[in-house]
Short mmCIF file of C-alpha atoms and ligand atoms in Angstrom, two decimals:
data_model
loop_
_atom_site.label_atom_id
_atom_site.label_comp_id
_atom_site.label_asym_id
_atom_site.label_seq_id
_atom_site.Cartn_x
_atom_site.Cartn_y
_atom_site.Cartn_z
CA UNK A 461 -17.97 -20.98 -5.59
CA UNK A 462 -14.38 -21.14 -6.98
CA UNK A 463 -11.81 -20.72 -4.31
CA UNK A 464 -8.98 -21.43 -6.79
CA UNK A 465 -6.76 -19.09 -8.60
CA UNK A 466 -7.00 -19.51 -11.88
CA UNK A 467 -4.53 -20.05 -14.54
CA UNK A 468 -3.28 -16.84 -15.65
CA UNK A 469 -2.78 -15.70 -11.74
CA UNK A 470 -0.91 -18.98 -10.67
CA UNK A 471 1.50 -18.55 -13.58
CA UNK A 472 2.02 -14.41 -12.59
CA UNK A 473 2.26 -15.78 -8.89
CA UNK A 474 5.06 -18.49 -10.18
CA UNK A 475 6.80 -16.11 -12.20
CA UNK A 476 6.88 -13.54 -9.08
CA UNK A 477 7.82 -15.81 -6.90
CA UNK A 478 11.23 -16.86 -9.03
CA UNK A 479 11.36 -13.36 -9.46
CA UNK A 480 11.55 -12.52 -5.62
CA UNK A 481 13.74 -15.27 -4.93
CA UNK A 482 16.47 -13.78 -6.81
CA UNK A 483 16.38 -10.39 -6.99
CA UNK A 484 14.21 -9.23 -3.43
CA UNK A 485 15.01 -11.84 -0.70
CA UNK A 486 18.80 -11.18 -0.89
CA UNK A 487 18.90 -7.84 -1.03
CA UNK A 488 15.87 -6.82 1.23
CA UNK A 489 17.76 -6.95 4.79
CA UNK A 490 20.43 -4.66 3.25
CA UNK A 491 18.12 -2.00 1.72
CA UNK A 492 16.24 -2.07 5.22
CA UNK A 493 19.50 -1.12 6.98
CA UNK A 494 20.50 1.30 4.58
CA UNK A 495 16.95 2.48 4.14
CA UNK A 496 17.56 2.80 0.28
CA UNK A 497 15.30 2.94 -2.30
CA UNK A 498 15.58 0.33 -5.07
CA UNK A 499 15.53 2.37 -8.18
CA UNK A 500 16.68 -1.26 -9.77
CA UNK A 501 14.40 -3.11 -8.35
CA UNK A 502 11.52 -1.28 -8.81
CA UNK A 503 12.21 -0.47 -12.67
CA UNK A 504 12.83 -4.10 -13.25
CA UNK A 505 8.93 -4.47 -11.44
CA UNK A 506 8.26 -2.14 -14.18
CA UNK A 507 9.62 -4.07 -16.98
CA UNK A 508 7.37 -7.08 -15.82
CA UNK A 509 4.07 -4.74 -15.99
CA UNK A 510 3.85 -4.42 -12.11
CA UNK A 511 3.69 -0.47 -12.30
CA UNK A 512 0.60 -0.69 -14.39
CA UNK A 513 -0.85 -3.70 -12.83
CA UNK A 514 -4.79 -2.50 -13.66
CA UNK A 515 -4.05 0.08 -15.98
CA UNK A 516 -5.49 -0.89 -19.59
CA UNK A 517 -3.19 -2.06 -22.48
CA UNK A 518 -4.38 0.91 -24.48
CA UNK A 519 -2.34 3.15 -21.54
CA UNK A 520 0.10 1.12 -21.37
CA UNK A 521 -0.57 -0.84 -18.83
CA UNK A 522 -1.12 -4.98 -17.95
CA UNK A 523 -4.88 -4.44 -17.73
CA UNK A 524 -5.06 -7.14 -14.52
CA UNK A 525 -7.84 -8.05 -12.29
CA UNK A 526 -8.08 -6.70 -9.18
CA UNK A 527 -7.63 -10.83 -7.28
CA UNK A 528 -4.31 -10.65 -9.72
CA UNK A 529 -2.79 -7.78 -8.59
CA UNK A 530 -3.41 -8.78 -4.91
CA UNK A 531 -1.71 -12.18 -5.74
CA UNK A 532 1.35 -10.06 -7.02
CA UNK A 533 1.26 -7.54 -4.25
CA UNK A 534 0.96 -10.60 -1.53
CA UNK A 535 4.34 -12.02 -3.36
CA UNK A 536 6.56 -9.48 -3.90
CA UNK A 537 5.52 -8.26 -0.06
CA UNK A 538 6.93 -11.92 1.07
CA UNK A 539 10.05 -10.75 -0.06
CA UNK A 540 10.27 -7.69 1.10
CA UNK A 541 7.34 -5.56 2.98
CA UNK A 542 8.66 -1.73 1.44
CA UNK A 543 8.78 -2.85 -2.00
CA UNK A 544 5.20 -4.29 -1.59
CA UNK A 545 4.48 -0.69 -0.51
CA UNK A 546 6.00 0.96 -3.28
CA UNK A 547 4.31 -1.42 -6.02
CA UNK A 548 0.91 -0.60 -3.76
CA UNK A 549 1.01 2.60 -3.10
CA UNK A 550 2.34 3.63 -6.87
CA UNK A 551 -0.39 1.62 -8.24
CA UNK A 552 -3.57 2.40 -5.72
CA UNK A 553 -2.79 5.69 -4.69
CA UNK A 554 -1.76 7.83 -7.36
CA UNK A 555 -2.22 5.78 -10.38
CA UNK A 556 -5.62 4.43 -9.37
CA UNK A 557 -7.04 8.23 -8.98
CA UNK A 558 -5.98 9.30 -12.20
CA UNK A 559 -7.21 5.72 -13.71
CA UNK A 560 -10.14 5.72 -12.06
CA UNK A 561 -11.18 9.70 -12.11
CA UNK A 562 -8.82 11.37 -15.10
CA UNK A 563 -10.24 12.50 -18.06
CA UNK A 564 -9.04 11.22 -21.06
CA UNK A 565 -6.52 13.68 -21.60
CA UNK A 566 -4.96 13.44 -18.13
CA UNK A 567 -4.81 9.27 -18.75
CA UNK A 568 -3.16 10.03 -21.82
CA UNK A 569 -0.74 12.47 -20.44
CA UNK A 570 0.27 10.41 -17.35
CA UNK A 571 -0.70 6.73 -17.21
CA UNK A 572 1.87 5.64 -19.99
CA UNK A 573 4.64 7.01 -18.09
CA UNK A 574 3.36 5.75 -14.90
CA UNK A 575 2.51 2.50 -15.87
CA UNK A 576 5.95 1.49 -17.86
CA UNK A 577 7.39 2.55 -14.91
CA UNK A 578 9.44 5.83 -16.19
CA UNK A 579 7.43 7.79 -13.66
CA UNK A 580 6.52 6.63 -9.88
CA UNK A 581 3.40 7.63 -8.07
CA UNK A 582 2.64 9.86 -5.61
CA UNK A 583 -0.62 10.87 -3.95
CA UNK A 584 -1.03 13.01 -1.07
CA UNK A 585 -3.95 13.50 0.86
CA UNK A 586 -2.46 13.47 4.63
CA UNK A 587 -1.21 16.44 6.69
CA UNK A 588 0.97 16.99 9.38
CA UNK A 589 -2.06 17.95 11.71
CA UNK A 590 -4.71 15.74 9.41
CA UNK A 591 -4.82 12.24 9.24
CA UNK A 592 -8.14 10.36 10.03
CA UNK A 593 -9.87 13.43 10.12
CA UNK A 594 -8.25 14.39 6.22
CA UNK A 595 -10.97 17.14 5.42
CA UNK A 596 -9.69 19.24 8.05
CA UNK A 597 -6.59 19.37 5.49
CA UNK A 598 -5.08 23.30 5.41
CA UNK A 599 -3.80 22.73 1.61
CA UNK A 600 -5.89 24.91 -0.17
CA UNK A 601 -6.00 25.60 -4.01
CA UNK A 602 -7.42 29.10 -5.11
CA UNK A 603 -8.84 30.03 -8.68
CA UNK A 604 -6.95 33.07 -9.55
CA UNK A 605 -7.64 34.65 -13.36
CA UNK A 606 -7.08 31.28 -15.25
CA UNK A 607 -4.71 29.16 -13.10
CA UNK A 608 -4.98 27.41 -9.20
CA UNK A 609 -2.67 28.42 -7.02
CA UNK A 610 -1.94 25.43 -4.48
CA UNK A 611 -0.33 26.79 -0.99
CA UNK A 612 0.40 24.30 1.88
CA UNK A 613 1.72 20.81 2.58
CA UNK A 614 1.61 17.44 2.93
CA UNK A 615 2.97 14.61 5.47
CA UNK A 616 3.60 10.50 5.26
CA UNK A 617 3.63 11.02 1.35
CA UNK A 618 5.06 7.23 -0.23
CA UNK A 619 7.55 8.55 -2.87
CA UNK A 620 7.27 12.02 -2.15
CA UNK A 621 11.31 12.18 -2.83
CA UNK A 622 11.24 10.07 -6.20
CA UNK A 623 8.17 10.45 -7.88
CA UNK A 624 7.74 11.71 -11.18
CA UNK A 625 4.21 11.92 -10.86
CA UNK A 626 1.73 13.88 -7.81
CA UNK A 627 -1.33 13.69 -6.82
CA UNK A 628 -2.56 16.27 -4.24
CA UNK A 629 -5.90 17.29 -2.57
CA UNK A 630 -6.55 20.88 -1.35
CA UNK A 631 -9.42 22.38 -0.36
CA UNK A 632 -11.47 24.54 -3.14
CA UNK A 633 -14.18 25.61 -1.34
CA UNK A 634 -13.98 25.24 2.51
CA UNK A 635 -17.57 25.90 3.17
CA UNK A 636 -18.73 22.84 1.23
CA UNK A 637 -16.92 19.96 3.27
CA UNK A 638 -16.35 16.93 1.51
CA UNK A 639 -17.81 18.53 -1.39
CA UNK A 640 -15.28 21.22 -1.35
CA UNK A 641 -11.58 19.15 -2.08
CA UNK A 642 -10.05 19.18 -5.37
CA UNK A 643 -7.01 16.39 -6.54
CA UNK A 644 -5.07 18.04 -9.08
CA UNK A 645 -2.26 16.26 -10.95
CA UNK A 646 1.18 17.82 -11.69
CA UNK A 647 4.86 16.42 -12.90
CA UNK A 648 7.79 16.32 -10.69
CA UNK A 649 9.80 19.85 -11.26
CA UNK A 650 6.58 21.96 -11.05
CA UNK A 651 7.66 25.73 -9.95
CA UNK A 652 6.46 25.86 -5.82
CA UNK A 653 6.63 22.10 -5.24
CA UNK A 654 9.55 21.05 -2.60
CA UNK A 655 9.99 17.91 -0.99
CA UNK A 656 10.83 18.87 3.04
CA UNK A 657 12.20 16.13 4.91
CA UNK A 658 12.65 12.48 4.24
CA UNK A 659 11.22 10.64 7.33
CA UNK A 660 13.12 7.70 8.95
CA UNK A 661 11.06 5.25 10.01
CA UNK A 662 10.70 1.65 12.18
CA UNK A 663 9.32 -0.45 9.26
CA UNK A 664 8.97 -0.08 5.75
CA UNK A 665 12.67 1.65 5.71
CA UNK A 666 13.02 1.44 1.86
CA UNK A 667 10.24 2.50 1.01
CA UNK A 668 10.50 6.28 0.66
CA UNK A 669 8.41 8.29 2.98
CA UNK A 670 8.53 12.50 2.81
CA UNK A 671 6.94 15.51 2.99
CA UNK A 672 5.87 18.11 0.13
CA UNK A 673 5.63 21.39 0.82
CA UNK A 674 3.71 23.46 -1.92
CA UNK A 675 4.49 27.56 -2.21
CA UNK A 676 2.20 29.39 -4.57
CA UNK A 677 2.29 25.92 -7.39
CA UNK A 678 0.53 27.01 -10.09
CA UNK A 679 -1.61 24.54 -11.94
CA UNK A 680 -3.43 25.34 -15.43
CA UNK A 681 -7.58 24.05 -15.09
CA UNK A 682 -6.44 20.41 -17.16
CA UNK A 683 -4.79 19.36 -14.23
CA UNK A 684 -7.75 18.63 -11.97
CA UNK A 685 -8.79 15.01 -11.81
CA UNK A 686 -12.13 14.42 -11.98
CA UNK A 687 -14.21 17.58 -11.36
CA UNK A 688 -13.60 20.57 -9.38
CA UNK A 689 -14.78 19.77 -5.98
CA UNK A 690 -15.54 15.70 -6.61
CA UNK A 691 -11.80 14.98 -5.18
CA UNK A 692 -12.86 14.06 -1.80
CA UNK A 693 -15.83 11.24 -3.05
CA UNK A 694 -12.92 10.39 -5.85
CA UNK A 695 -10.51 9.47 -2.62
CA UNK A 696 -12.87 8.04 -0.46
CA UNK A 697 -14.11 5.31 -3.91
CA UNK A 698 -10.11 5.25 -4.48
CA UNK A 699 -9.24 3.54 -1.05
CA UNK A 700 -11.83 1.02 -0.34
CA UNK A 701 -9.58 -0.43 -3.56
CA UNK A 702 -6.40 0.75 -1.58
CA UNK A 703 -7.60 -1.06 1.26
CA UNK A 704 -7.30 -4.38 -0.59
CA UNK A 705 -4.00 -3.84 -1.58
CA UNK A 706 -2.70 -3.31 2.07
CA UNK A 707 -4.62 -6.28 3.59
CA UNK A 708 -2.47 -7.92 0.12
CA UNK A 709 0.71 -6.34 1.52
CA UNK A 710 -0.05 -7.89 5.18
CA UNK A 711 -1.21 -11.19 3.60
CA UNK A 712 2.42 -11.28 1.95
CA UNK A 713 4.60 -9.82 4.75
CA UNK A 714 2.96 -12.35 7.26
CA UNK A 715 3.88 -15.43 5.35
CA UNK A 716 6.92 -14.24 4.47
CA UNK A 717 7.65 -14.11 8.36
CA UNK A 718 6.09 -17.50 8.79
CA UNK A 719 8.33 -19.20 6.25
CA UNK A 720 11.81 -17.90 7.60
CA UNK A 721 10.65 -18.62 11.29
CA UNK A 722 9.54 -22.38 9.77
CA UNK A 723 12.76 -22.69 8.24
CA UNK A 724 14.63 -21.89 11.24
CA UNK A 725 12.61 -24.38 13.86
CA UNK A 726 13.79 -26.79 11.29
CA UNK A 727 17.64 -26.55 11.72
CA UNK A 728 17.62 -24.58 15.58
CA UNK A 729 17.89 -27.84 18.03
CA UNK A 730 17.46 -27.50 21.37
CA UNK A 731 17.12 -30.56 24.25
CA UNK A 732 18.44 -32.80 21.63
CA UNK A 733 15.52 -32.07 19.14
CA UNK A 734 14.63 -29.56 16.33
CA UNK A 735 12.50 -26.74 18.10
CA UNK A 736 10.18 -27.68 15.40
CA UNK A 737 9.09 -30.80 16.69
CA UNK A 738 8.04 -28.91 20.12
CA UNK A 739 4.23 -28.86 20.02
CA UNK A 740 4.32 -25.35 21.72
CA UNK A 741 5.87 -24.08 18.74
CA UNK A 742 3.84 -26.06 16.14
CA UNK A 743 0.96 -24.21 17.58
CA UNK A 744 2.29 -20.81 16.93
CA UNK A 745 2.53 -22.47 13.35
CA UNK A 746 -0.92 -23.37 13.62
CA UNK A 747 -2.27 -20.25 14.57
CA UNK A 748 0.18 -17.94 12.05
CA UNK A 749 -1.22 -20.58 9.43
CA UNK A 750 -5.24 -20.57 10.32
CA UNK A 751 -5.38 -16.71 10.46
CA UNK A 752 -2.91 -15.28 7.16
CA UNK A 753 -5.36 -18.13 5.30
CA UNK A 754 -8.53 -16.67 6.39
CA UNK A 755 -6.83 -13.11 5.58
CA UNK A 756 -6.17 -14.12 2.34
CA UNK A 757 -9.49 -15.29 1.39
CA UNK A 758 -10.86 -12.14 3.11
CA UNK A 759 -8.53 -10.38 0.43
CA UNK A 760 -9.27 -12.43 -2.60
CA UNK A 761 -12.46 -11.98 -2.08
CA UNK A 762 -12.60 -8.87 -1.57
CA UNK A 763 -11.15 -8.00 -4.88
CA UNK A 764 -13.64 -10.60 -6.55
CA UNK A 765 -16.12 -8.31 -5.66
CA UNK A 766 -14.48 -5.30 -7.00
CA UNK A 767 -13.82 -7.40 -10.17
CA UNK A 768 -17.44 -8.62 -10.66
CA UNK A 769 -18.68 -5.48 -10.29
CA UNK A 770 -20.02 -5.56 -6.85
CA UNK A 771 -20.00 -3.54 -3.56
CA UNK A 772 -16.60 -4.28 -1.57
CA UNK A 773 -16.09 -1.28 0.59
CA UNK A 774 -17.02 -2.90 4.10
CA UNK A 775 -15.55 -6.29 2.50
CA UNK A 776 -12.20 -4.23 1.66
CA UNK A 777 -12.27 -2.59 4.90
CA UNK A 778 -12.98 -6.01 6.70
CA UNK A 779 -10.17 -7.39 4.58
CA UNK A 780 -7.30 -4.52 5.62
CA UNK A 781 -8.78 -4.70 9.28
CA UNK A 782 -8.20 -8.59 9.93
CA UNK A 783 -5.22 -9.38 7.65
CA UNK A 784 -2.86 -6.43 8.84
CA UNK A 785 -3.94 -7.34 12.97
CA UNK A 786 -3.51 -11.39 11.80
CA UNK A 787 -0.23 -9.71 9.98
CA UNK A 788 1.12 -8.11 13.45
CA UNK A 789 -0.02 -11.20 15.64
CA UNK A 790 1.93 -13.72 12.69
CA UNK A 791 5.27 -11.50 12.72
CA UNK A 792 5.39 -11.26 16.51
CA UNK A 793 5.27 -15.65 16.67
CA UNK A 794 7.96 -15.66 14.24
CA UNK A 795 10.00 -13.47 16.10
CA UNK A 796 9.35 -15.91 18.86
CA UNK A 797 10.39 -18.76 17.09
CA UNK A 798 13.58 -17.21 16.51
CA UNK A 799 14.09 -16.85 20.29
CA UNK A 800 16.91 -14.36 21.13
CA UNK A 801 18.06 -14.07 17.21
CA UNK A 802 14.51 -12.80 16.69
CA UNK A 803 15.26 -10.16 18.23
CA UNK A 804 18.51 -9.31 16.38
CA UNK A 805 19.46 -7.86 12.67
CA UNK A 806 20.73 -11.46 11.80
CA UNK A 807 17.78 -12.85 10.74
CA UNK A 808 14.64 -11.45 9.18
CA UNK A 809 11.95 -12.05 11.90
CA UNK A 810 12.20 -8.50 13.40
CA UNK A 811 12.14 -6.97 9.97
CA UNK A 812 8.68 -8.33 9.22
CA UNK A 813 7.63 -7.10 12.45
CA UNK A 814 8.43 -3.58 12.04
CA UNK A 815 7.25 -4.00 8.60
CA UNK A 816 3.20 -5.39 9.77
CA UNK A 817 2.84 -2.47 12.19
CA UNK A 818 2.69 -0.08 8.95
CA UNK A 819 -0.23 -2.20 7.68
CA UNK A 820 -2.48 -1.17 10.76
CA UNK A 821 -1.45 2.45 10.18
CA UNK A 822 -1.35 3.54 6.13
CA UNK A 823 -4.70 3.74 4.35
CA UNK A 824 -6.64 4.29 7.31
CA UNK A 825 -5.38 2.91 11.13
CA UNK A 826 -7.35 -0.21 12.11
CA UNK A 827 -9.85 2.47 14.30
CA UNK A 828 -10.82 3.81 11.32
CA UNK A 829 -11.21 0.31 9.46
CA UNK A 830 -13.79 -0.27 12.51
CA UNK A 831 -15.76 2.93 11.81
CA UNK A 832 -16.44 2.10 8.24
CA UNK A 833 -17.11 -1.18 9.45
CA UNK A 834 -19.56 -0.90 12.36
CA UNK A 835 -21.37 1.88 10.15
CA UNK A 836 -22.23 -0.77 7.50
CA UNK A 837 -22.68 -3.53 10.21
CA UNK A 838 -25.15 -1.47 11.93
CA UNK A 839 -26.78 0.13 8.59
CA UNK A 840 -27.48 -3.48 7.18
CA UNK A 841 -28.89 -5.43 10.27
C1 FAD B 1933 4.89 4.87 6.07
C2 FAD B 1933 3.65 5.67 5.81
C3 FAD B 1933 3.25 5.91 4.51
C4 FAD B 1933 2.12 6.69 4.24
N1 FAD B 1933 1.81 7.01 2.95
C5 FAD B 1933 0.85 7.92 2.70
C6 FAD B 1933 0.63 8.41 1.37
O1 FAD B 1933 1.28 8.00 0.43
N2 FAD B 1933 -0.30 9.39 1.20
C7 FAD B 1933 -1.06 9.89 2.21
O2 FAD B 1933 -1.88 10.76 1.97
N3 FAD B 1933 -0.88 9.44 3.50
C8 FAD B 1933 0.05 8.49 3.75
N4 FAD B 1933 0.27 8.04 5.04
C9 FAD B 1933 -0.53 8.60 6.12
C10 FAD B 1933 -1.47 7.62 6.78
O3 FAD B 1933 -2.55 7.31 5.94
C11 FAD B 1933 -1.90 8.23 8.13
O4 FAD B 1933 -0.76 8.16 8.97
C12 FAD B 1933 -3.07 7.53 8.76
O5 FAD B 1933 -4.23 7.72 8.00
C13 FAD B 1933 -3.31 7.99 10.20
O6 FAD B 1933 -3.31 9.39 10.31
P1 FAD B 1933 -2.40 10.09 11.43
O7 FAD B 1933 -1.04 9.52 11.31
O8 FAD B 1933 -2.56 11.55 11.32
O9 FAD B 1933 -3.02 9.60 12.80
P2 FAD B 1933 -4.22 10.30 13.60
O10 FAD B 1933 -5.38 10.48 12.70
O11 FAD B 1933 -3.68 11.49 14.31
O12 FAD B 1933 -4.58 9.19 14.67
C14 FAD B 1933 -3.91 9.01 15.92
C15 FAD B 1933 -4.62 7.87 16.64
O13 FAD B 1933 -5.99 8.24 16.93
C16 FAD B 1933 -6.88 7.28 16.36
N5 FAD B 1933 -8.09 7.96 15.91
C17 FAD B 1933 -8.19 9.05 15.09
N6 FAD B 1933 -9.47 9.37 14.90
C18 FAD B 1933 -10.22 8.46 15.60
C19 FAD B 1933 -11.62 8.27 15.79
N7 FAD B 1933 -12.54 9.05 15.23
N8 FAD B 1933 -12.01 7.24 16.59
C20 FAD B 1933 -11.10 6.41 17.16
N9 FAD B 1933 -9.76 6.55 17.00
C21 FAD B 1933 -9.33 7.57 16.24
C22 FAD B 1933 -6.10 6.66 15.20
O14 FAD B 1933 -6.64 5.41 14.83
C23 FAD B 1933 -4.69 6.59 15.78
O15 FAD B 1933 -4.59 5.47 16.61
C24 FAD B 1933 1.36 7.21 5.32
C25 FAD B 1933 1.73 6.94 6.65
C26 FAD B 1933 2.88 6.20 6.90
C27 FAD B 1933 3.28 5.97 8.33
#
């Protein structure tokens, strides 16, 4: 076994990391307290092929692996969790369905634009009253002469205020279940689409977070994705992939935590001696060290599996599961380190923090992660 990156994804995780240095780790404590999205940022991400990470050249795209794109994910989330979500979500969510589901018109239409970057993501499947439970979603989408006619809304949608690009389930046939949901594609602009209120949040502050509200949107029959009634199976295939990106995004936020809070034990002294060179805090070290390692091989491997071919889902589910708890349990020692400036907006520690608890949440809370878990678990012994 190989447990080495090669050299293609050491030199993208070099060139992110110079990247993040300079224009994320600056600027990411300001666009937390401002809760801004940013547009700079994030187009520059573009021009370095980040907003088509697995999209094929022929679309535009960088045509990565999936153990790359969890490499870039885990750096640019060191820097700064909400712009790890924005490059995940934009990439796994929306662009991943049409990618992975599209016909070949639809990935002609929209993957270009996505992937340079000239278009962000958006893919809603939650609802205000439908989260874990998403098929009892109220959107609904009826056939009526030639066109669907999409009534309802959406909650928790990542971009839903800048995307150029949505993706949105609604029930077609409510008899059938999971084999009654549709995902249709549309642009930003389309007649009926609003986006309702822009939701403030504890973490992930700049990352943008709304709700769409959809009043008699009329869709033409090329904007399904994948096949009327397949958009529920589509989903469900979409986020075991999701799933690696967030346990990525964890990965990436928990280190990040662990190097300020190293940093800082370094030049805090207390009793005459850096705080450092107290064994009680070297264990915290020890611990925050031990578990975002094993999370990241979780992760990597993971997406080797998805690369080669190979089931992942429980080993993507696994992966999400550990690294956004070991994520949580990191950013909480780091605020520790920090003692009582932890717990201020002077230093970064609480930022991470806030930032983890997302992780546990988005793409399926860590109950759920358990659920597909255990069912496998049980299935296969
Ligand atoms: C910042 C942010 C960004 C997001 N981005 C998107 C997005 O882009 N697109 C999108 O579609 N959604 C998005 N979401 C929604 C997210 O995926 C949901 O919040 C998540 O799936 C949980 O759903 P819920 O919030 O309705 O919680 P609920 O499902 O109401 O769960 C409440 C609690 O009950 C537990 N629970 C529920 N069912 C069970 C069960 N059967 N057994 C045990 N425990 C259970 C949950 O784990 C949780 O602890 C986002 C959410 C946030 C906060």
């Amino acid at each position: 076994m190989e447990f080495v990156l090669n050299d293609e994804q050491q030199a993208l995780r070099e060139m992110l990391r110079t990247f993040v240095a300079k224009e994320v780790r600056p600027k990411a404590g300001e666009w937390d307290a401002s809760a801004e999205f940013p547009r700079e940022t994030v187009a520059k991400l573009g021009e370095l092929g980040l907003l088509g990470a697995m999209v094929p050249e022929e679309y535009g795209g960088s045509g990565m692996d999936m153990v790359s794109y969890a490499v870039a994910v885990e750096e640019i989330s060191k820097g700064d969790g909400s712009l790890g979500l924005t490059v995940a979500s934009h990439n796994s969510l929306c662009t991943a369905h049409i990618l992975g589901s599209g016909s070949e018109s639809l990935k002609r239409k929209y993957l270009p634009e996505l992937a340079s970057g000239r278009s962000l993501g958006a893919w809603g499947l939650t609802e205000a009253g439908s989260g874990s439970d998403s098929l009892g979603m109220r959107t609904k989408a009826e056939w009526r002469k030639d066109r669907w006619v999409i009534n309802g809304s959406k909650m928790f949608i990542t971009q839903g205020n800048v995307a150029g690009v949505y993706v949105v389930l609604a029930v077609t046939d409510r008899d059938k279940g999971k084999d009654g949901v549709t995902a249709f594609v549309f642009p930003a602009g389309t007649k009926g689409l609003s986006v309702g209120r822009k939701l403030h949040k504890l973490g992930m502050r700049s990352s943008d977070t709304a709700e769409l509200v959809f009043e008699d949107l009329e869709v033409g029959p090329d904007a399904v994705v994948g096949q009327v009634n397949s958009g529920f199976r589509d989903t469900m295939k979409n986020l075991a992939g999701g799933r690696i990106s967030i346990a990525a995004l964890s990965v990436g936020i928990g280190l990040g935590a662990m190097r300020e809070a190293l940093a800082y034990s370094k030049e805090r002294v207390q009793f005459g001696h850096a705080v450092s060179e107290f064994q009680a805090i070297q264990w915290l070290f020890a611990d925050m060290g031990t578990e975002l390692e094993a999370a990241e091989l979780m992760t990597f491997r993971a997406a080797f599996l998805k690369d080669t071919g190979r089931p992942y889902t429980r080993e993507a589910a696994m992966a999400k599961l550990f690294a956004s708890e070991a994520a949580m349990r990191a950013t909480i020692k780091a605020v520790q380190v920090f003692g009582g400036y932890g717990y201020t907006q002077e230093y970064p520690a609480e930022r991470y923090m806030r930032d983890a608890k997302l992780c546990e949440i988005g793409e399926g809370t860590s109950e759920v992660q358990r659920i597909i878990i255990a069912r496998d678990v049980i299935r296969s012994h």
